PDB file of C-alpha atoms in Angstrom:
ATOM      1  CA  UNK A   8       6.617 -13.751  -3.959  1.00 97.00           C
ATOM      2  CA  UNK A   9       6.526 -13.091  -0.192  1.00 98.00           C
ATOM      3  CA  UNK A  10       3.297 -12.660   1.788  1.00 98.00           C
ATOM      4  CA  UNK A  11       3.542 -10.715   5.049  1.00 98.00           C
ATOM      5  CA  UNK A  12       0.854 -11.354   7.685  1.00 98.00           C
ATOM      6  CA  UNK A  13       0.914  -9.352  10.948  1.00 98.00           C
ATOM      7  CA  UNK A  14      -0.707 -11.301  13.800  1.00 97.00           C
ATOM      8  CA  UNK A  15      -1.854 -10.834  17.363  1.00 95.00           C
ATOM      9  CA  UNK A  16      -3.866 -13.700  18.846  1.00 96.00           C
ATOM     10  CA  UNK A  17      -5.164 -14.987  15.506  1.00 96.00           C
ATOM     11  CA  UNK A  18      -4.941 -18.771  16.025  1.00 97.00           C
ATOM     12  CA  UNK A  19      -8.572 -19.341  14.981  1.00 97.00           C
ATOM     13  CA  UNK A  20      -8.323 -17.180  11.862  1.00 97.00           C
ATOM     14  CA  UNK A  21      -5.068 -18.459  10.406  1.00 98.00           C
ATOM     15  CA  UNK A  22      -6.493 -21.772   9.098  1.00 98.00           C
ATOM     16  CA  UNK A  23      -9.007 -19.825   6.978  1.00 97.00           C
ATOM     17  CA  UNK A  24      -6.348 -17.399   5.692  1.00 98.00           C
ATOM     18  CA  UNK A  25      -3.723 -20.044   4.908  1.00 98.00           C
ATOM     19  CA  UNK A  26      -6.285 -22.241   3.118  1.00 97.00           C
ATOM     20  CA  UNK A  27      -6.960 -19.466   0.596  1.00 97.00           C
ATOM     21  CA  UNK A  28      -3.330 -18.649  -0.208  1.00 98.00           C
ATOM     22  CA  UNK A  29      -2.832 -19.265  -3.958  1.00 97.00           C
ATOM     23  CA  UNK A  30      -0.121 -21.393  -5.507  1.00 94.00           C
ATOM     24  CA  UNK A  31       3.164 -19.758  -6.452  1.00 93.00           C
ATOM     25  CA  UNK A  32       3.918 -18.157  -3.078  1.00 97.00           C
ATOM     26  CA  UNK A  33       7.551 -18.697  -2.180  1.00 97.00           C
ATOM     27  CA  UNK A  34       7.540 -17.298   1.316  1.00 98.00           C
ATOM     28  CA  UNK A  35       4.926 -16.728   4.032  1.00 98.00           C
ATOM     29  CA  UNK A  36       6.105 -14.448   6.806  1.00 98.00           C
ATOM     30  CA  UNK A  37       4.015 -14.301   9.976  1.00 98.00           C
ATOM     31  CA  UNK A  38       4.951 -11.340  12.165  1.00 98.00           C
ATOM     32  CA  UNK A  39       3.776 -11.927  15.706  1.00 98.00           C
ATOM     33  CA  UNK A  40       3.086  -9.076  18.082  1.00 96.00           C
ATOM     34  CA  UNK A  41       3.309 -11.089  21.284  1.00 96.00           C
ATOM     35  CA  UNK A  42       0.325 -13.424  20.957  1.00 97.00           C
ATOM     36  CA  UNK A  43      -0.712 -15.263  24.103  1.00 97.00           C
ATOM     37  CA  UNK A  44      -2.633 -17.951  22.215  1.00 97.00           C
ATOM     38  CA  UNK A  45      -1.311 -20.601  19.779  1.00 97.00           C
ATOM     39  CA  UNK A  46      -0.904 -18.253  16.807  1.00 98.00           C
ATOM     40  CA  UNK A  47       2.737 -19.178  16.176  1.00 98.00           C
ATOM     41  CA  UNK A  48       2.218 -22.919  16.725  1.00 98.00           C
ATOM     42  CA  UNK A  49      -0.825 -22.984  14.415  1.00 98.00           C
ATOM     43  CA  UNK A  50       1.099 -21.138  11.694  1.00 98.00           C
ATOM     44  CA  UNK A  51       3.876 -23.754  11.841  1.00 98.00           C
ATOM     45  CA  UNK A  52       1.372 -26.612  11.794  1.00 98.00           C
ATOM     46  CA  UNK A  53      -0.402 -25.184   8.752  1.00 98.00           C
ATOM     47  CA  UNK A  54       2.772 -24.410   6.831  1.00 97.00           C
ATOM     48  CA  UNK A  55       6.028 -25.950   8.099  1.00 97.00           C
ATOM     49  CA  UNK A  56       8.108 -23.587   5.948  1.00 97.00           C
ATOM     50  CA  UNK A  57       6.504 -20.461   7.435  1.00 98.00           C
ATOM     51  CA  UNK A  58       8.930 -17.763   8.603  1.00 98.00           C
ATOM     52  CA  UNK A  59       8.081 -16.461  12.089  1.00 98.00           C
ATOM     53  CA  UNK A  60       9.253 -12.965  12.946  1.00 98.00           C
ATOM     54  CA  UNK A  61       8.749 -11.312  16.329  1.00 98.00           C
ATOM     55  CA  UNK A  62       8.108  -7.607  15.952  1.00 97.00           C
ATOM     56  CA  UNK A  63      10.456  -5.289  17.800  1.00 96.00           C
ATOM     57  CA  UNK A  64       7.927  -2.755  19.120  1.00 96.00           C
ATOM     58  CA  UNK A  65       4.117  -2.586  19.039  1.00 94.00           C
ATOM     59  CA  UNK A  66       1.622  -1.627  16.353  1.00 92.00           C
ATOM     60  CA  UNK A  67       0.779  -2.750  12.844  1.00 93.00           C
ATOM     61  CA  UNK A  68       3.297  -0.390  11.272  1.00 94.00           C
ATOM     62  CA  UNK A  69       6.206  -1.887  13.160  1.00 97.00           C
ATOM     63  CA  UNK A  70       4.945  -5.406  12.396  1.00 97.00           C
ATOM     64  CA  UNK A  71       4.902  -4.674   8.668  1.00 97.00           C
ATOM     65  CA  UNK A  72       8.341  -3.044   8.745  1.00 97.00           C
ATOM     66  CA  UNK A  73       9.746  -6.148  10.487  1.00 98.00           C
ATOM     67  CA  UNK A  74       8.053  -8.380   7.921  1.00 98.00           C
ATOM     68  CA  UNK A  75       9.328  -6.386   4.945  1.00 98.00           C
ATOM     69  CA  UNK A  76      12.867  -6.563   6.328  1.00 97.00           C
ATOM     70  CA  UNK A  77      12.640 -10.365   6.417  1.00 98.00           C
ATOM     71  CA  UNK A  78      11.357 -10.766   2.846  1.00 98.00           C
ATOM     72  CA  UNK A  79      13.657 -12.300   0.221  1.00 98.00           C
ATOM     73  CA  UNK A  80      11.323 -12.466  -2.811  1.00 98.00           C
ATOM     74  CA  UNK A  81      10.963  -9.847  -5.557  1.00 98.00           C
ATOM     75  CA  UNK A  82       7.287  -9.149  -4.811  1.00 98.00           C
ATOM     76  CA  UNK A  83       5.825  -8.396  -1.389  1.00 98.00           C
ATOM     77  CA  UNK A  84       2.117  -8.723  -0.586  1.00 98.00           C
ATOM     78  CA  UNK A  85       0.671  -7.544   2.724  1.00 98.00           C
ATOM     79  CA  UNK A  86      -2.594  -9.058   3.980  1.00 98.00           C
ATOM     80  CA  UNK A  87      -4.449  -9.224   7.290  1.00 96.00           C
ATOM     81  CA  UNK A  88      -4.678 -12.282   9.525  1.00 96.00           C
ATOM     82  CA  UNK A  89      -8.334 -11.801  10.496  1.00 95.00           C
ATOM     83  CA  UNK A  90      -9.774 -13.021   7.191  1.00 95.00           C
ATOM     84  CA  UNK A  91     -10.917  -9.563   6.047  1.00 95.00           C
ATOM     85  CA  UNK A  92      -8.562  -9.523   3.054  1.00 97.00           C
ATOM     86  CA  UNK A  93      -8.989 -12.355   0.562  1.00 97.00           C
ATOM     87  CA  UNK A  94      -5.677 -14.086  -0.319  1.00 97.00           C
ATOM     88  CA  UNK A  95      -7.328 -15.492  -3.450  1.00 97.00           C
ATOM     89  CA  UNK A  96      -7.126 -11.967  -4.934  1.00 98.00           C
ATOM     90  CA  UNK A  97      -3.317 -11.913  -4.817  1.00 98.00           C
ATOM     91  CA  UNK A  98      -2.918 -12.856  -8.531  1.00 97.00           C
ATOM     92  CA  UNK A  99      -4.855  -9.695  -9.493  1.00 97.00           C
ATOM     93  CA  UNK A 100      -2.273  -7.562  -7.712  1.00 98.00           C
ATOM     94  CA  UNK A 101       0.648  -9.484  -9.188  1.00 97.00           C
ATOM     95  CA  UNK A 102      -0.763  -9.106 -12.714  1.00 97.00           C
ATOM     96  CA  UNK A 103      -0.678  -5.328 -12.335  1.00 97.00           C
ATOM     97  CA  UNK A 104       2.887  -5.360 -11.038  1.00 98.00           C
ATOM     98  CA  UNK A 105       4.049  -7.486 -13.947  1.00 97.00           C
ATOM     99  CA  UNK A 106       2.196  -5.145 -16.325  1.00 97.00           C
ATOM    100  CA  UNK A 107       4.319  -2.198 -15.144  1.00 97.00           C
ATOM    101  CA  UNK A 108       3.041  -0.879 -11.821  1.00 97.00           C
ATOM    102  CA  UNK A 109       5.444  -0.270  -8.943  1.00 98.00           C
ATOM    103  CA  UNK A 110       2.839  -0.408  -6.188  1.00 98.00           C
ATOM    104  CA  UNK A 111      -0.701  -1.832  -6.292  1.00 98.00           C
ATOM    105  CA  UNK A 112      -3.332  -1.223  -3.647  1.00 96.00           C
ATOM    106  CA  UNK A 113      -6.680  -2.842  -3.072  1.00 97.00           C
ATOM    107  CA  UNK A 114      -9.798  -0.698  -3.126  1.00 96.00           C
ATOM    108  CA  UNK A 115     -13.151  -1.545  -1.602  1.00 95.00           C
ATOM    109  CA  UNK A 116     -14.795   1.287  -3.480  1.00 94.00           C
ATOM    110  CA  UNK A 117     -13.531   0.995  -7.053  1.00 92.00           C
ATOM    111  CA  UNK A 118     -15.337  -1.153  -9.601  1.00 89.00           C
ATOM    112  CA  UNK A 119     -15.413  -4.761  -8.451  1.00 92.00           C
ATOM    113  CA  UNK A 120     -14.723  -3.838  -4.823  1.00 95.00           C
ATOM    114  CA  UNK A 121     -17.007  -4.028  -1.814  1.00 92.00           C
ATOM    115  CA  UNK A 122     -16.888  -4.133   1.989  1.00 92.00           C
ATOM    116  CA  UNK A 123     -18.924  -6.386   4.242  1.00 91.00           C
ATOM    117  CA  UNK A 124     -17.295  -4.890   7.315  1.00 80.00           C
ATOM    118  CA  UNK A 125     -17.090  -1.082   7.130  1.00 85.00           C
ATOM    119  CA  UNK A 126     -19.617   0.972   9.121  1.00 84.00           C
ATOM    120  CA  UNK A 127     -21.322   4.120   7.827  1.00 86.00           C
ATOM    121  CA  UNK A 128     -19.226   6.235  10.194  1.00 86.00           C
ATOM    122  CA  UNK A 129     -15.945   4.688   9.037  1.00 83.00           C
ATOM    123  CA  UNK A 130     -17.030   5.011   5.384  1.00 88.00           C
ATOM    124  CA  UNK A 131     -17.760   8.701   5.926  1.00 89.00           C
ATOM    125  CA  UNK A 132     -14.380   9.201   7.561  1.00 86.00           C
ATOM    126  CA  UNK A 133     -12.587   7.295   4.799  1.00 86.00           C
ATOM    127  CA  UNK A 134     -14.279   9.419   2.124  1.00 91.00           C
ATOM    128  CA  UNK A 135     -13.246  12.614   3.886  1.00 92.00           C
ATOM    129  CA  UNK A 136      -9.630  11.508   4.325  1.00 91.00           C
ATOM    130  CA  UNK A 137      -9.559  10.317   0.722  1.00 92.00           C
ATOM    131  CA  UNK A 138     -10.718  13.730  -0.499  1.00 95.00           C
ATOM    132  CA  UNK A 139      -8.055  15.548   1.504  1.00 95.00           C
ATOM    133  CA  UNK A 140      -5.275  13.372   0.051  1.00 94.00           C
ATOM    134  CA  UNK A 141      -6.521  13.678  -3.519  1.00 95.00           C
ATOM    135  CA  UNK A 142      -6.677  17.482  -3.230  1.00 95.00           C
ATOM    136  CA  UNK A 143      -3.269  17.872  -1.570  1.00 95.00           C
ATOM    137  CA  UNK A 144      -1.345  15.324  -3.632  1.00 93.00           C
ATOM    138  CA  UNK A 145      -3.211  15.432  -6.953  1.00 92.00           C
ATOM    139  CA  UNK A 146      -4.035  11.722  -6.762  1.00 93.00           C
ATOM    140  CA  UNK A 147      -7.220   9.810  -7.537  1.00 93.00           C
ATOM    141  CA  UNK A 148      -7.301   7.280  -4.749  1.00 94.00           C
ATOM    142  CA  UNK A 149     -10.676   5.707  -4.089  1.00 94.00           C
ATOM    143  CA  UNK A 150      -9.724   3.922  -0.858  1.00 94.00           C
ATOM    144  CA  UNK A 151      -6.945   5.400   1.232  1.00 89.00           C
ATOM    145  CA  UNK A 152      -7.166   3.333   4.411  1.00 86.00           C
ATOM    146  CA  UNK A 153      -7.385  -0.232   3.118  1.00 90.00           C
ATOM    147  CA  UNK A 154      -4.323  -2.295   4.010  1.00 90.00           C
ATOM    148  CA  UNK A 155      -4.226  -4.771   1.113  1.00 97.00           C
ATOM    149  CA  UNK A 156      -1.155  -3.845  -0.947  1.00 98.00           C
ATOM    150  CA  UNK A 157       1.479  -5.430  -3.186  1.00 98.00           C
ATOM    151  CA  UNK A 158       4.728  -3.966  -4.470  1.00 98.00           C
ATOM    152  CA  UNK A 159       8.236  -4.783  -5.670  1.00 98.00           C
ATOM    153  CA  UNK A 160      10.713  -5.346  -2.820  1.00 98.00           C
ATOM    154  CA  UNK A 161      12.964  -2.641  -4.243  1.00 97.00           C
ATOM    155  CA  UNK A 162      10.252  -0.148  -3.242  1.00 97.00           C
ATOM    156  CA  UNK A 163      10.793  -0.738   0.507  1.00 97.00           C
ATOM    157  CA  UNK A 164      13.735   1.712   0.939  1.00 95.00           C
ATOM    158  CA  UNK A 165      11.696   4.427  -0.798  1.00 93.00           C
ATOM    159  CA  UNK A 166       8.904   4.027   1.762  1.00 94.00           C
ATOM    160  CA  UNK A 167      11.433   5.043   4.450  1.00 93.00           C
ATOM    161  CA  UNK A 168       9.676   3.283   7.337  1.00 94.00           C
ATOM    162  CA  UNK A 169      10.888   3.649  10.955  1.00 93.00           C
ATOM    163  CA  UNK A 170      13.929   1.497  11.659  1.00 96.00           C
ATOM    164  CA  UNK A 171      12.972  -1.740  13.343  1.00 96.00           C
ATOM    165  CA  UNK A 172      16.007  -1.522  15.647  1.00 96.00           C
ATOM    166  CA  UNK A 173      14.886   1.703  17.330  1.00 96.00           C
ATOM    167  CA  UNK A 174      13.734   1.260  20.949  1.00 94.00           C
ATOM    168  CA  UNK A 175      10.126   1.708  21.940  1.00 92.00           C
ATOM    169  CA  UNK A 176       9.427   5.094  23.639  1.00 92.00           C
ATOM    170  CA  UNK A 177       9.657   4.818  27.419  1.00 91.00           C
ATOM    171  CA  UNK A 178       6.226   6.411  27.868  1.00 91.00           C
ATOM    172  CA  UNK A 179       4.588   3.483  26.062  1.00 86.00           C
ATOM    173  CA  UNK A 180       3.612   5.490  22.981  1.00 88.00           C
ATOM    174  CA  UNK A 181       4.292   4.437  19.395  1.00 89.00           C
ATOM    175  CA  UNK A 182       6.920   5.819  17.051  1.00 91.00           C
ATOM    176  CA  UNK A 183       5.468   7.697  14.090  1.00 87.00           C
ATOM    177  CA  UNK A 184       4.612   5.044  11.508  1.00 90.00           C
ATOM    178  CA  UNK A 185       4.260   2.185  13.997  1.00 92.00           C
ATOM    179  CA  UNK A 186       0.453   2.358  14.203  1.00 87.00           C
ATOM    180  CA  UNK A 187      -2.469   1.978  11.795  1.00 85.00           C
ATOM    181  CA  UNK A 188      -1.340   5.146  10.016  1.00 88.00           C
ATOM    182  CA  UNK A 189       1.210   2.950   8.220  1.00 92.00           C
ATOM    183  CA  UNK A 190      -1.292   2.130   5.459  1.00 90.00           C
ATOM    184  CA  UNK A 191      -1.916   5.806   4.694  1.00 92.00           C
ATOM    185  CA  UNK A 192       1.788   6.606   4.978  1.00 94.00           C
ATOM    186  CA  UNK A 193       2.986   4.052   2.456  1.00 95.00           C
ATOM    187  CA  UNK A 194       0.182   4.845  -0.006  1.00 95.00           C
ATOM    188  CA  UNK A 195       1.043   8.536   0.043  1.00 95.00           C
ATOM    189  CA  UNK A 196       4.806   7.982  -0.129  1.00 95.00           C
ATOM    190  CA  UNK A 197       4.428   5.675  -3.100  1.00 94.00           C
ATOM    191  CA  UNK A 198       2.402   8.349  -4.893  1.00 92.00           C
ATOM    192  CA  UNK A 199       4.522  11.336  -3.842  1.00 92.00           C
ATOM    193  CA  UNK A 200       7.719   9.639  -5.009  1.00 92.00           C
ATOM    194  CA  UNK A 201       6.370   9.298  -8.525  1.00 92.00           C
ATOM    195  CA  UNK A 202       5.769   5.554  -8.652  1.00 95.00           C
ATOM    196  CA  UNK A 203       3.213   3.970 -10.926  1.00 96.00           C
ATOM    197  CA  UNK A 204       0.449   3.205  -8.453  1.00 96.00           C
ATOM    198  CA  UNK A 205      -2.489   0.958  -9.286  1.00 95.00           C
ATOM    199  CA  UNK A 206      -5.786   0.109  -7.675  1.00 95.00           C
ATOM    200  CA  UNK A 207      -7.499  -3.276  -7.858  1.00 97.00           C
ATOM    201  CA  UNK A 208     -11.106  -3.781  -6.806  1.00 97.00           C
ATOM    202  CA  UNK A 209     -11.092  -5.877  -3.634  1.00 97.00           C
ATOM    203  CA  UNK A 210     -13.801  -7.386  -1.435  1.00 96.00           C
ATOM    204  CA  UNK A 211     -13.333  -6.871   2.290  1.00 95.00           C
ATOM    205  CA  UNK A 212     -14.922  -9.542   4.473  1.00 93.00           C
ATOM    206  CA  UNK A 213     -15.952  -9.376   8.095  1.00 92.00           C
ATOM    207  CA  UNK A 214     -13.391 -10.490  10.656  1.00 88.00           C
ATOM    208  CA  UNK A 215     -13.940 -14.218  11.189  1.00 90.00           C
ATOM    209  CA  UNK A 216     -13.083 -14.470  14.896  1.00 86.00           C
ATOM    210  CA  UNK A 217     -12.120 -11.970  17.558  1.00 78.00           C
ATOM    211  CA  UNK A 218     -12.353  -8.201  17.714  1.00 70.00           C
ATOM    212  CA  UNK A 219     -10.595  -5.525  15.697  1.00 64.00           C
ATOM    213  CA  UNK A 220      -7.862  -3.446  17.321  1.00 60.00           C
ATOM    214  CA  UNK A 221      -8.928  -0.410  15.242  1.00 62.00           C
ATOM    215  CA  UNK A 222     -10.315   2.625  17.081  1.00 61.00           C
ATOM    216  CA  UNK A 223     -12.392   4.759  14.707  1.00 63.00           C
ATOM    217  CA  UNK A 224     -11.765   8.200  16.223  1.00 70.00           C
ATOM    218  CA  UNK A 225      -8.257   7.735  17.628  1.00 77.00           C
ATOM    219  CA  UNK A 226      -6.884   6.125  14.491  1.00 71.00           C
ATOM    220  CA  UNK A 227      -8.876   8.440  12.211  1.00 76.00           C
ATOM    221  CA  UNK A 228      -7.209  11.499  13.745  1.00 85.00           C
ATOM    222  CA  UNK A 229      -3.852   9.744  13.546  1.00 83.00           C
ATOM    223  CA  UNK A 230      -4.412   9.185   9.813  1.00 86.00           C
ATOM    224  CA  UNK A 231      -5.390  12.847   9.335  1.00 91.00           C
ATOM    225  CA  UNK A 232      -2.216  13.904  11.115  1.00 92.00           C
ATOM    226  CA  UNK A 233      -0.283  11.548   8.845  1.00 92.00           C
ATOM    227  CA  UNK A 234      -1.726  13.189   5.727  1.00 94.00           C
ATOM    228  CA  UNK A 235      -0.584  16.675   6.712  1.00 94.00           C
ATOM    229  CA  UNK A 236       2.761  15.367   7.945  1.00 93.00           C
ATOM    230  CA  UNK A 237       3.351  13.666   4.582  1.00 95.00           C
ATOM    231  CA  UNK A 238       2.296  16.803   2.716  1.00 95.00           C
ATOM    232  CA  UNK A 239       4.946  18.774   4.604  1.00 94.00           C
ATOM    233  CA  UNK A 240       7.469  16.036   3.853  1.00 91.00           C
ATOM    234  CA  UNK A 241       6.676  16.242   0.148  1.00 92.00           C
ATOM    235  CA  UNK A 242       7.068  20.038   0.088  1.00 91.00           C
ATOM    236  CA  UNK A 243      10.424  19.796   1.867  1.00 90.00           C
ATOM    237  CA  UNK A 244      11.546  17.209  -0.674  1.00 83.00           C
ATOM    238  CA  UNK A 245      10.613  19.534  -3.535  1.00 79.00           C
ATOM    239  CA  UNK A 246      12.429  22.454  -1.925  1.00 81.00           C
ATOM    240  CA  UNK A 247      15.547  20.305  -1.679  1.00 78.00           C
ATOM    241  CA  UNK A 248      15.513  19.868  -5.435  1.00 65.00           C
ATOM    242  CA  UNK A 249      13.771  16.517  -5.837  1.00 54.00           C
ATOM    243  CA  UNK A 250      10.826  16.739  -8.221  1.00 46.00           C
ATOM    244  CA  UNK A 251       9.271  13.283  -8.467  1.00 47.00           C
ATOM    245  CA  UNK A 252       6.874  12.729 -11.332  1.00 42.00           C
ATOM    246  CA  UNK A 253       3.121  12.395 -10.988  1.00 41.00           C
ATOM    247  CA  UNK A 254       1.255   9.196 -10.398  1.00 42.00           C
ATOM    248  CA  UNK A 255       0.764   7.296 -13.645  1.00 38.00           C
ATOM    249  CA  UNK A 256      -1.353   4.238 -13.101  1.00 41.00           C
ATOM    250  CA  UNK A 257      -1.698   1.225 -15.364  1.00 38.00           C
ATOM    251  CA  UNK A 258      -0.340   3.102 -18.340  1.00 31.00           C
ATOM    252  CA  UNK A 259       0.382   0.391 -20.885  1.00 32.00           C
ATOM    253  CA  UNK A 260       4.177   0.131 -21.314  1.00 34.00           C
ATOM    254  CA  UNK A 261       5.384   1.185 -24.726  1.00 30.00           C
ATOM    255  CA  UNK A 262       7.546  -1.088 -26.866  1.00 35.00           C
ATOM    256  CA  UNK A 263      11.237  -0.642 -26.139  1.00 36.00           C
ATOM    257  CA  UNK A 264      13.757  -0.769 -28.943  1.00 37.00           C
ATOM    258  CA  UNK A 265      16.873  -2.770 -28.017  1.00 38.00           C
ATOM    259  CA  UNK A 266      19.103   0.101 -29.155  1.00 42.00           C
ATOM    260  CA  UNK A 267      17.169   2.723 -27.249  1.00 40.00           C
ATOM    261  CA  UNK A 268      19.027   4.695 -24.595  1.00 40.00           C
ATOM    262  CA  UNK A 269      17.896   3.980 -21.032  1.00 38.00           C
ATOM    263  CA  UNK A 270      15.438   6.460 -19.583  1.00 37.00           C
ATOM    264  CA  UNK A 271      16.782   8.758 -16.855  1.00 36.00           C
ATOM    265  CA  UNK A 272      16.000   7.570 -13.354  1.00 33.00           C
ATOM    266  CA  UNK A 273      14.042   9.989 -11.196  1.00 32.00           C
ATOM    267  CA  UNK A 274      15.139  10.747  -7.686  1.00 31.00           C
ATOM    268  CA  UNK A 275      14.038   8.001  -5.274  1.00 31.00           C
ATOM    269  CA  UNK A 276      11.792   6.336  -7.829  1.00 30.00           C
ATOM    270  CA  UNK A 277      11.973   2.559  -7.713  1.00 33.00           C
ATOM    271  CA  UNK A 278      13.124   1.036 -11.001  1.00 32.00           C
ATOM    272  CA  UNK A 279      10.768  -1.491 -12.527  1.00 37.00           C
ATOM    273  CA  UNK A 280      11.702  -4.762 -14.245  1.00 39.00           C
ATOM    274  CA  UNK A 281      10.775  -5.029 -17.935  1.00 37.00           C
ATOM    275  CA  UNK A 282       6.996  -5.113 -18.174  1.00 38.00           C
ATOM    276  CA  UNK A 283       5.270  -8.057 -19.823  1.00 42.00           C
ATOM    277  CA  UNK A 284       3.160  -7.414 -22.904  1.00 40.00           C
ATOM    278  CA  UNK A 285      -0.390  -6.475 -22.031  1.00 39.00           C
ATOM    279  CA  UNK A 286      -3.404  -7.680 -24.000  1.00 42.00           C
ATOM    280  CA  UNK A 287      -5.897  -4.758 -24.138  1.00 37.00           C
ATOM    281  CA  UNK A 288      -8.804  -7.178 -24.265  1.00 39.00           C
ATOM    282  CA  UNK A 289      -7.639  -8.749 -21.025  1.00 42.00           C
ATOM    283  CA  UNK A 290      -7.619  -5.486 -19.043  1.00 40.00           C
ATOM    284  CA  UNK A 291      -9.805  -5.894 -15.978  1.00 39.00           C
ATOM    285  CA  UNK A 292     -12.686  -3.425 -15.753  1.00 36.00           C
ATOM    286  CA  UNK A 293     -12.422  -3.212 -11.980  1.00 38.00           C
ATOM    287  CA  UNK A 294      -8.999  -1.561 -12.080  1.00 38.00           C
ATOM    288  CA  UNK A 295      -9.242   2.128 -11.231  1.00 39.00           C
ATOM    289  CA  UNK A 296      -7.036   4.706 -12.963  1.00 44.00           C
ATOM    290  CA  UNK A 297      -5.400   7.196 -10.634  1.00 56.00           C
ATOM    291  CA  UNK A 298      -3.501   9.316 -13.169  1.00 41.00           C
ATOM    292  CA  UNK A 299      -2.349  12.486 -11.596  1.00 47.00           C
ATOM    293  CA  UNK A 300      -3.137  15.781 -13.327  1.00 42.00           C
ATOM    294  CA  UNK A 301      -0.482  18.204 -14.567  1.00 38.00           C
ATOM    295  CA  UNK A 302       0.992  20.625 -12.112  1.00 43.00           C
ATOM    296  CA  UNK A 303       0.168  24.241 -12.743  1.00 44.00           C
ATOM    297  CA  UNK A 304       3.624  25.121 -14.021  1.00 48.00           C
ATOM    298  CA  UNK A 305       3.654  22.132 -16.377  1.00 46.00           C
ATOM    299  CA  UNK A 306       0.226  22.997 -17.770  1.00 47.00           C
ATOM    300  CA  UNK A 307       1.248  26.620 -18.348  1.00 51.00           C
ATOM    301  CA  UNK A 308       4.421  25.530 -20.124  1.00 50.00           C
ATOM    302  CA  UNK A 309       2.512  23.267 -22.465  1.00 48.00           C
ATOM    303  CA  UNK A 310      -0.038  26.000 -23.306  1.00 48.00           C
ATOM    304  CA  UNK A 311       2.834  28.344 -24.134  1.00 50.00           C
ATOM    305  CA  UNK A 312       4.392  25.739 -26.431  1.00 50.00           C
ATOM    306  CA  UNK A 313       1.089  25.256 -28.189  1.00 47.00           C
ATOM    307  CA  UNK A 314       0.699  29.005 -28.802  1.00 51.00           C
ATOM    308  CA  UNK A 315       4.224  29.211 -30.156  1.00 48.00           C
ATOM    309  CA  UNK A 316       3.505  26.353 -32.560  1.00 47.00           C
ATOM    310  CA  UNK A 317       0.369  28.083 -33.887  1.00 48.00           C
ATOM    311  CA  UNK A 318       2.249  31.362 -34.387  1.00 49.00           C
ATOM    312  CA  UNK A 319       4.952  29.545 -36.391  1.00 48.00           C
TER     313      UNK A 319
END
């Protein structure tokens, strides 16, 4: 398991974050965005085996892309360095991946989740953006803009993030996907490509030290632009012949017979390792189900089949 932590002047927060990292983590990757304090030195003092990566451009999106590229473990978890995401929750995400999910996201608003940091204005904006995505993509996300996610490393190519080797624009702007819109982008791409996407109730804490780099209006409009951009991307993908399946979340894996033929692989859908057996009694109540509804053509086809069966 690799944990990716983007940082920018977080020397006072890292001791709190590192202290709550659970056992079983093979690799901690700190991606530094040009800190002028002792962020890098503190990370090395706290964990001598930490991997330090310098991001190639600016923005959280580029930092995450650089971190993902450096990961060597099967599972990648992305958390924040300000103490807002609780590393002690990582096993909840991993449990869902092992149970069959491709991509698991934290939710402050599903059962078991809460936020000590979000303002009423940001909550209103998040609800509106969430509604737009669920209508356009047929998903059931409860928290679109929360950046606590875990997924199999094989998923990274499917997310199709901006290449880390590309130069920064000369006008000082960010490449598309280099900013805070990265969280929305990867959530939507995971869903649109037909992965099994799960939600885990998560508690967001207030930033421990320092100030957030998030701008409510600027980044909110950037996220809205991302949603419509990704919707156009999905429609172009469908026109080109790729028809990824819907989002099926936390659907208990069925027993596989050794002699059974392998299931066909969908276009650009990340393959999953064999899922571990799931004990129904152990299912956590705070896990939200995001099962996507049938598309109109699929629903019509099934109604026609049912009528034909009755006539026979």
